Each structure stands twice: as C-alpha cells, then as structure tokens.
Coordinates of C-alpha atoms and ligand atoms in Angstrom, one line a residue:
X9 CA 10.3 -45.9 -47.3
X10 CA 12.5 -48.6 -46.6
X11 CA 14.0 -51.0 -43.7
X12 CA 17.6 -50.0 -42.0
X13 CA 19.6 -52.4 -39.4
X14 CA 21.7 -50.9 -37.3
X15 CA 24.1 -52.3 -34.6
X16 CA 24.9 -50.5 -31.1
X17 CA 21.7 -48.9 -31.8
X18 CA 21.2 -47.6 -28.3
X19 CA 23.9 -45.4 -27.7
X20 CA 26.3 -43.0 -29.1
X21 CA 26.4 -42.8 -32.9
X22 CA 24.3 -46.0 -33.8
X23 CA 21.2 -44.3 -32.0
X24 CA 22.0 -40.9 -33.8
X25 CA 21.6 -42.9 -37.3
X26 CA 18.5 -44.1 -35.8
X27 CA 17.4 -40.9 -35.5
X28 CA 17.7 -39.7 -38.5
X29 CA 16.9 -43.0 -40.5
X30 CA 13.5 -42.7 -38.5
X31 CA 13.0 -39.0 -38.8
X32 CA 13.2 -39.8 -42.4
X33 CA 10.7 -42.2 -42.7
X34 CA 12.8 -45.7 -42.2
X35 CA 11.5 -48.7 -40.3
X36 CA 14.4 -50.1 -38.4
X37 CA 15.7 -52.9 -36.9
X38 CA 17.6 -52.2 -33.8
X39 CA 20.9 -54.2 -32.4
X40 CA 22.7 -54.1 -29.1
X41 CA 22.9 -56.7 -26.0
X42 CA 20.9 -54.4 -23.2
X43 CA 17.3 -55.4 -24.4
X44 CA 15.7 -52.7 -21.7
X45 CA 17.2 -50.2 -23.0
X46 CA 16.5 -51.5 -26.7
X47 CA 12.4 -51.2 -26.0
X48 CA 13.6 -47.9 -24.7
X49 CA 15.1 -46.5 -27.8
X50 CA 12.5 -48.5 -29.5
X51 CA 9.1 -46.9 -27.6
X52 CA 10.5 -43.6 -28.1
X53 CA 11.4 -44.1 -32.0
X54 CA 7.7 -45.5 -32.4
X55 CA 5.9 -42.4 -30.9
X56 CA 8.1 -40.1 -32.1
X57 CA 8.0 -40.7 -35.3
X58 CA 5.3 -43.6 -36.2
X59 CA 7.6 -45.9 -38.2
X60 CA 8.1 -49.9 -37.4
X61 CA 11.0 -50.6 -35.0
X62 CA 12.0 -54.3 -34.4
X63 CA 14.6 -55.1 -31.7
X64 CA 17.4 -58.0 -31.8
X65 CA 19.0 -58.0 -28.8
X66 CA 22.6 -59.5 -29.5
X67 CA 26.1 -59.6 -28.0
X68 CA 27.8 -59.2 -31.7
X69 CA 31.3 -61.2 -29.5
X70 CA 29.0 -64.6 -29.7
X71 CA 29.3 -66.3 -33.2
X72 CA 25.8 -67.8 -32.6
X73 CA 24.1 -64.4 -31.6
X74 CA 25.8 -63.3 -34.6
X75 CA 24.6 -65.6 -36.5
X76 CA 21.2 -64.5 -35.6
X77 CA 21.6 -61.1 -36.8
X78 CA 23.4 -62.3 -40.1
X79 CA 20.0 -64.4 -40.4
X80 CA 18.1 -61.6 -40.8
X81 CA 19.9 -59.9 -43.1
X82 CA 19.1 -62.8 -45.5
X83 CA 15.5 -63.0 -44.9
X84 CA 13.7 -62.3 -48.3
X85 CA 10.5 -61.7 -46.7
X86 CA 11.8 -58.9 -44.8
X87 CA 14.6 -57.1 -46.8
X88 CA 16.9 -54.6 -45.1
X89 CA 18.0 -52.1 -47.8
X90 CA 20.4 -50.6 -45.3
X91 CA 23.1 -52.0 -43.1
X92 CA 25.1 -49.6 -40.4
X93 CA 27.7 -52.3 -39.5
X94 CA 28.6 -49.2 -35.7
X95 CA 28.3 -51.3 -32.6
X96 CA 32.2 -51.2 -31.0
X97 CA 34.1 -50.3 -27.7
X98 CA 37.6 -49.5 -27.0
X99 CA 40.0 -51.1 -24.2
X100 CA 42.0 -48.7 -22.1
X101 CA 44.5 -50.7 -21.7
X102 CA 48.1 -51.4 -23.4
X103 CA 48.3 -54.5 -25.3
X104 CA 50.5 -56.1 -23.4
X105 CA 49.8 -55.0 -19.6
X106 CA 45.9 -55.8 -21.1
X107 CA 43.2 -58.3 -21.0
X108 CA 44.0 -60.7 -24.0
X109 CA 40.2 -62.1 -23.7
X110 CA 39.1 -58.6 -24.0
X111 CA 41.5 -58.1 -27.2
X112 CA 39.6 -61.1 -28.7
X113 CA 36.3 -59.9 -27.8
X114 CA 37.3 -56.2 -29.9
X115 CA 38.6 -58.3 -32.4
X116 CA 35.5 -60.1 -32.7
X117 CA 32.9 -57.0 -32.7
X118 CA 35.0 -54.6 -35.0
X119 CA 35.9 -56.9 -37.8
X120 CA 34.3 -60.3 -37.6
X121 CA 30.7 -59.2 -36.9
X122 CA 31.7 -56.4 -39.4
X123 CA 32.7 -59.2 -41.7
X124 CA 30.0 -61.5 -41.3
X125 CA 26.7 -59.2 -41.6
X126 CA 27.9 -57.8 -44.4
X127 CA 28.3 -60.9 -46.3
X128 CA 25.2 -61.5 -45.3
X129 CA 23.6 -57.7 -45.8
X130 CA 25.6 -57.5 -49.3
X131 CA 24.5 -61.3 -50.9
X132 CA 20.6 -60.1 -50.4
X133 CA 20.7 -56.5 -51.5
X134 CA 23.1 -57.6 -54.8
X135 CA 20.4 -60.2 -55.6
X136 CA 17.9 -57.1 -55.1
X137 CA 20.0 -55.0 -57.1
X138 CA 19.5 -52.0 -54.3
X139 CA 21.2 -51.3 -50.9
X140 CA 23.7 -49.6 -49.2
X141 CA 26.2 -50.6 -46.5
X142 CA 28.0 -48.4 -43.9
X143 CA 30.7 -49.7 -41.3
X144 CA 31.9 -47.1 -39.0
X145 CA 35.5 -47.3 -38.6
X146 CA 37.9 -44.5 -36.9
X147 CA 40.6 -41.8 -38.2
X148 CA 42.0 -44.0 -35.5
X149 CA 42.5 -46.6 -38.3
X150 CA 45.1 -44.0 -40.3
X151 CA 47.3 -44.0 -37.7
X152 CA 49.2 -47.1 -35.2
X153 CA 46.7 -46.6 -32.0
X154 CA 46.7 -50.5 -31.1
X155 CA 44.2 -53.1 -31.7
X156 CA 41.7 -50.7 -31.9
X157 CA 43.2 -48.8 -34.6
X158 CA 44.7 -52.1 -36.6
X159 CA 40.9 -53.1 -36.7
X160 CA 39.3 -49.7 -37.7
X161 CA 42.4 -50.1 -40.2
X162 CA 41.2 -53.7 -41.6
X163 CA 37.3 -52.2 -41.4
X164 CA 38.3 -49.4 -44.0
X165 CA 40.3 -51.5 -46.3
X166 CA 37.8 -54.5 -46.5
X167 CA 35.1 -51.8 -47.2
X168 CA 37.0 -50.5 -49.7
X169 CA 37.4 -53.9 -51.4
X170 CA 33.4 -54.5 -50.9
X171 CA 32.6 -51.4 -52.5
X172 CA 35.1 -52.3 -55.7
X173 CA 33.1 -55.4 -55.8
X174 CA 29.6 -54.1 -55.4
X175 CA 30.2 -51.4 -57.9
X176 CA 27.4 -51.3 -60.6
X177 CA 25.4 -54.1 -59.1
X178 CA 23.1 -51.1 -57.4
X179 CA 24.4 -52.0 -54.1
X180 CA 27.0 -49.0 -52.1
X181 CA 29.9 -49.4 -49.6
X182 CA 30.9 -46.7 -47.0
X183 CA 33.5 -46.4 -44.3
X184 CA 32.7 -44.4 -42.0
X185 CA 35.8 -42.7 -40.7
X186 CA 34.6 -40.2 -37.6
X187 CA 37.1 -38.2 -34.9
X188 CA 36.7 -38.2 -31.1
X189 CA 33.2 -38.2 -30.9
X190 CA 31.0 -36.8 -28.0
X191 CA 29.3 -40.7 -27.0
X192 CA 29.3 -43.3 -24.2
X193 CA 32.6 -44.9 -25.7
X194 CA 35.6 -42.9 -24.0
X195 CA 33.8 -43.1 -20.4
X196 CA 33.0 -47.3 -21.4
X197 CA 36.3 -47.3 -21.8
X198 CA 37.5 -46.3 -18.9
X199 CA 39.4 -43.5 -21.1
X200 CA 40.7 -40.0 -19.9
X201 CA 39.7 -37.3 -22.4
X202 CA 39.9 -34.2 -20.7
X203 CA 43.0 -32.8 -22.3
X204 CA 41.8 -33.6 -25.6
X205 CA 41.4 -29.9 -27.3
X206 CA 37.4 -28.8 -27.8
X207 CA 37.9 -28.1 -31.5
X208 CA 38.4 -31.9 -31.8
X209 CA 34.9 -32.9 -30.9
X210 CA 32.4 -33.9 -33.4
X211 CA 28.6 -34.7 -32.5
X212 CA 27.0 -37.4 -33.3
X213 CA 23.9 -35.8 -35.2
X214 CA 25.8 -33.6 -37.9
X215 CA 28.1 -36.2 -38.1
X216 CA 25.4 -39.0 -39.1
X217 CA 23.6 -36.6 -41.7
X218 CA 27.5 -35.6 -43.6
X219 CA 27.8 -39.8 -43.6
X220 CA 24.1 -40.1 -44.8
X221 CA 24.9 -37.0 -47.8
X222 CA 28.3 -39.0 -48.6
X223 CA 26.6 -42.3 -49.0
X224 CA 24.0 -40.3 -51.7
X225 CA 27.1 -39.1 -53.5
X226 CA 28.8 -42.3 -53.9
X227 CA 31.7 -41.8 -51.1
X228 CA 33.6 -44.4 -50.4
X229 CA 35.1 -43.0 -47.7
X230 CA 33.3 -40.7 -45.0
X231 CA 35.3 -38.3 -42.8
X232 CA 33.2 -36.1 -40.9
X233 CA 34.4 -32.7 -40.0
X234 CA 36.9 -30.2 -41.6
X235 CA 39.1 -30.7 -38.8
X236 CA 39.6 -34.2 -39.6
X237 CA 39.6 -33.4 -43.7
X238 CA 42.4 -31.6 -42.8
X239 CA 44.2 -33.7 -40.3
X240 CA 43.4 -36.9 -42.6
X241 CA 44.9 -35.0 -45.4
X242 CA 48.0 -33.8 -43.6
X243 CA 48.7 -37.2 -42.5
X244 CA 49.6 -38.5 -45.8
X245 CA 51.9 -36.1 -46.0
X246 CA 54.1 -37.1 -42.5
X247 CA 56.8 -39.3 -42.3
X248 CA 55.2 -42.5 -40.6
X249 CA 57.8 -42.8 -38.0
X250 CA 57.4 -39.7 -36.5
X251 CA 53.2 -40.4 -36.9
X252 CA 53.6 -43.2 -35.0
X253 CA 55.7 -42.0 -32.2
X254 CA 53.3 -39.3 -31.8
X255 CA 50.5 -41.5 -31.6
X256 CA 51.8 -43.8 -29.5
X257 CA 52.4 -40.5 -26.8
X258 CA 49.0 -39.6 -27.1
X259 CA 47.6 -43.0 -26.5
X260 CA 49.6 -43.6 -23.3
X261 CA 48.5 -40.2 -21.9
X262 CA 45.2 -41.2 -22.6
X263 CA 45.0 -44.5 -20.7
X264 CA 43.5 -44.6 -17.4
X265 CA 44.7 -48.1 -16.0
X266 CA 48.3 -48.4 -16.7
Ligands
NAP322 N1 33.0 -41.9 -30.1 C1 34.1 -41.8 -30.8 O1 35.0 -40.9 -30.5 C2 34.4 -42.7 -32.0 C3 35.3 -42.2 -32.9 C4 35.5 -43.0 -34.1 C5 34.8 -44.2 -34.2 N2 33.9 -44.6 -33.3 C6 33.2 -45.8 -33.6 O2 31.8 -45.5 -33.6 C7 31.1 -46.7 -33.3 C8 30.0 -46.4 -32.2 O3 30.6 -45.9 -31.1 P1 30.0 -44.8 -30.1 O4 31.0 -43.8 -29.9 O5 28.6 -44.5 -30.5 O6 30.0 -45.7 -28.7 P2 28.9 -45.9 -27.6 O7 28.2 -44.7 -27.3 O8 29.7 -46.6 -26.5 O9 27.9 -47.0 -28.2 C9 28.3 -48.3 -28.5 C10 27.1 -49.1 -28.9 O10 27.5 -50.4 -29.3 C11 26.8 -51.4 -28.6 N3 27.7 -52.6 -28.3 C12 28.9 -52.6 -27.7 N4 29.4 -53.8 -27.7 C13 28.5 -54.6 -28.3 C14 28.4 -56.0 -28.5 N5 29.4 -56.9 -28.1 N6 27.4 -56.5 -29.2 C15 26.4 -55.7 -29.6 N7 26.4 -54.4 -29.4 C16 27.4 -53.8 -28.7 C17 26.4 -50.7 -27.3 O11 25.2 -51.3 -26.7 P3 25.3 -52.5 -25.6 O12 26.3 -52.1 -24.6 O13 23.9 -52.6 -25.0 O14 25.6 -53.7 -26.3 C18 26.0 -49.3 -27.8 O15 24.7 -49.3 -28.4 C19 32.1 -47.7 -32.8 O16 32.4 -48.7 -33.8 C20 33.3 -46.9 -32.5 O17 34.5 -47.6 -32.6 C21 33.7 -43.8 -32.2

C-alpha cells in the first residue's frame, strides 16, 4: 500500500488514475480547484473502495497554491510514493487572435506546476530511494499544434532528462503521451471534435492501466494505443514541413472561436 498525488483529479484522465490507484489499494491525495466536486470524487473513492483520500483544493496557475501542493510533496511525515503531474486545459484559440493571459495561465499549469512538483515529488522520493513520477503530456507534443503542443513538447523532454537523472536512485520517470481522449477537455475548450475519426478515440480507463503496466516495465515513454504506436512511429518518418502544414490544417478546422 502506498500514497499517490494526483492533479486534475476530478475529471477526465486524472480521476481514471484515481480509480485505478484506489482500486488497487492506494491512499490518495487528490488535486483540482472545484473543492465540491473534490469531496465528491473523494466520498465516492472512500466507500467504494475503503482507502484514505485527502483533498487539496488548488488552482496549479497561482505560484502560492502551488507552492502548497509542492509542500506536501516534501513532507516526510506523510510520503507520496507516486506523483501523476495530469491537471491541464487547452485554449481554442489561435495564438495570435487569442487571450495572451490565458496563454500564460497554460503555460503555467502544463510546465511550471509540472516543473515545480516534481522537484519537489523527485528530492523526497530520491532521499527515500523509492517512487515513481508520471506527467501526462500529449502526441500533441510530436507535432507544431501551438502552445499547447510546444508545452506537452517541453513536458516530454524535461521528463526524459528527469528520468536520466533518477536512474538507479530507485526513483522512475514517465511521460505520458495519450491521443484524443474521450474527457471534459475538448468541450472545456470550447473545441469542435466531431469530424475527428472514431478509431482515434482512446478511453481513459485502458489508457491509465497501459501507463500504469509501462511505469512497471521501466518506460520512459508512454503512448497509449496502437493507433498512436503507429502514428507516433510513422511521424518520425515524415518530412517536418509537410507535418507541420498538416497540423496546422487540422488545428484551424478544429477551433471553434476564430
Ligand atoms: N483528453 C485528451 O484528448 C488529452 C490528450 C492528450 C493529453 N491530455 C492531457 O491529459 C491531462 C488531463 O486532461 P483530461 O483530458 O483528463 O481533461 P479534463 O477532463 O478537462 O480534466 C482536467 C482536470 O484538470 C483540473 N485542472 C484544470 N485546470 C487546473 C488548474 N489551473 N489547477 C488545478 N487543476 C486544474 C480540472 O479540475 P478543476 O477544473 O476543478 O481545476 C480537472 O480535474 C491534461 O494534461 C491534458 O493536456 C488530454
């Protein structure tokens, strides 16, 4: 048994790992800024599955809420042998035609808080000589698809270096590299998905327990689905002009507001 924090715990992919982690036997520690619907996720972990759930309601934009969650990450009294670095939103958006705060604000919840907690998750678990650490990223991040992609970009490679740095101190690093995913985020965003083919999908649940089996076997990187094996593989292989022209088409089709 052991203790997992998770950010964006209450929706999407963060409450699948939650889940899991619980139906297994975790306690957890649960992150997001709606605290009602925290205790919600939080009184149906409990009974479902009898394990400890503690909530931290935090908006992961604000350096001092941050700070709160990075707190404790460190506390020895109550070790977390498991960080899932998830919570994140998308704008809808181009960057330029766009909200510039709202770029910051992304910027600030898919690498900084990414950053930050697992400085703070990494340092204790090293000088426990045990833990694991899993930042969700994107396939968006192997491809030009904006801010969003240029930070699920910067969340891969800086997990990449963590896990070179970790390696043999007992402690693992995982990005977590998922597809269009059936969540809350497209609709958040204000995103139009309906022309996106169904054999693109992934769901949350499979998707959780493939990241959970990678993490066992050492992975440093985590793409669910064959699909996206495939697709990730085939990428490589394409000039990256064309990949980015073809991205950028997508993405345009895709936005609702322009
Ligand atoms: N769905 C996809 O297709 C897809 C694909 C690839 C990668 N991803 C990545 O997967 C991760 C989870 O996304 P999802 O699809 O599960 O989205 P989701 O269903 O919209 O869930 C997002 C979660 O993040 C929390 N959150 C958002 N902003 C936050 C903030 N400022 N501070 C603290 N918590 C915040 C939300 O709770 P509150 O609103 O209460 O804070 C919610 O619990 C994200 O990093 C996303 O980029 C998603």
């Amino acid at each position: 048994m052991s203790t997992a924090l998770v950010t964006g715990a209450t929706s999407g992919i963060g409450h699948a790992f939650c889940r899991e982690l619980a139906e297994r036997g975790n306690d957890l520690v649960i992150v997001a800024r709606d605290r009602a619907r925290l205790e919600n996720v939080s009184d149906k972990l409990r009974a479902r599955h009898s394990v400890g759930v503690e909530i931290l309601a935090a908006d992961l934009s604000e350096r001092a809420s941050l700070q709160r969650v990075a707190d404790r990450l460190a506390d020895r009294e109550r070790p977390v042998d498991l960080l899932v670095n998830n919570a994140g939103f998308a704008t809808s958006s181009s960057f330029l035609k766009g909200d510039l705060a709202q770029e910051e604000a992304l910027l600030d919840v898919l690498c900084r808080a990414v950053l930050v907690l697992s400085h703070a998750g990494a340092l204790s678990m090293k000088n426990r000589g045990r833990g694991a650490i899993i930042n969700v990223t994107s396939v968006a991040g192997f491809v030009p698809t904006g801010t969003y992609g240029a930070a699920k970009a910067w969340t891969t490679i800086f997990t990449e270096t963590l896990a070179h740095e970790l390696a043999g101190s007992g402690v693992s690093a995982t990005a977590l590299c998922p597809g269009f995913t059936h969540t809350e985020f497209h609709e958040r965003a204000n995103l139009d998905m309906s022309r996106l083919p169904q054999y693109l999908w992934l769901e949350a649940d499979r998707l959780v327990r493939d990241c959970l089996d990678d993490v066992r076997a050492g992975k440093v990187i985590s793409v669910p689905g064959v699909q996206y094996k495939v697709i990730a593989g085939v990428g490589q292989l394409i000039p990256h002009g064309l990949l980015r022209a073809v991205s950028g088409r997508a993405a345009s089709r895709r936005r609702t507001k322009d």
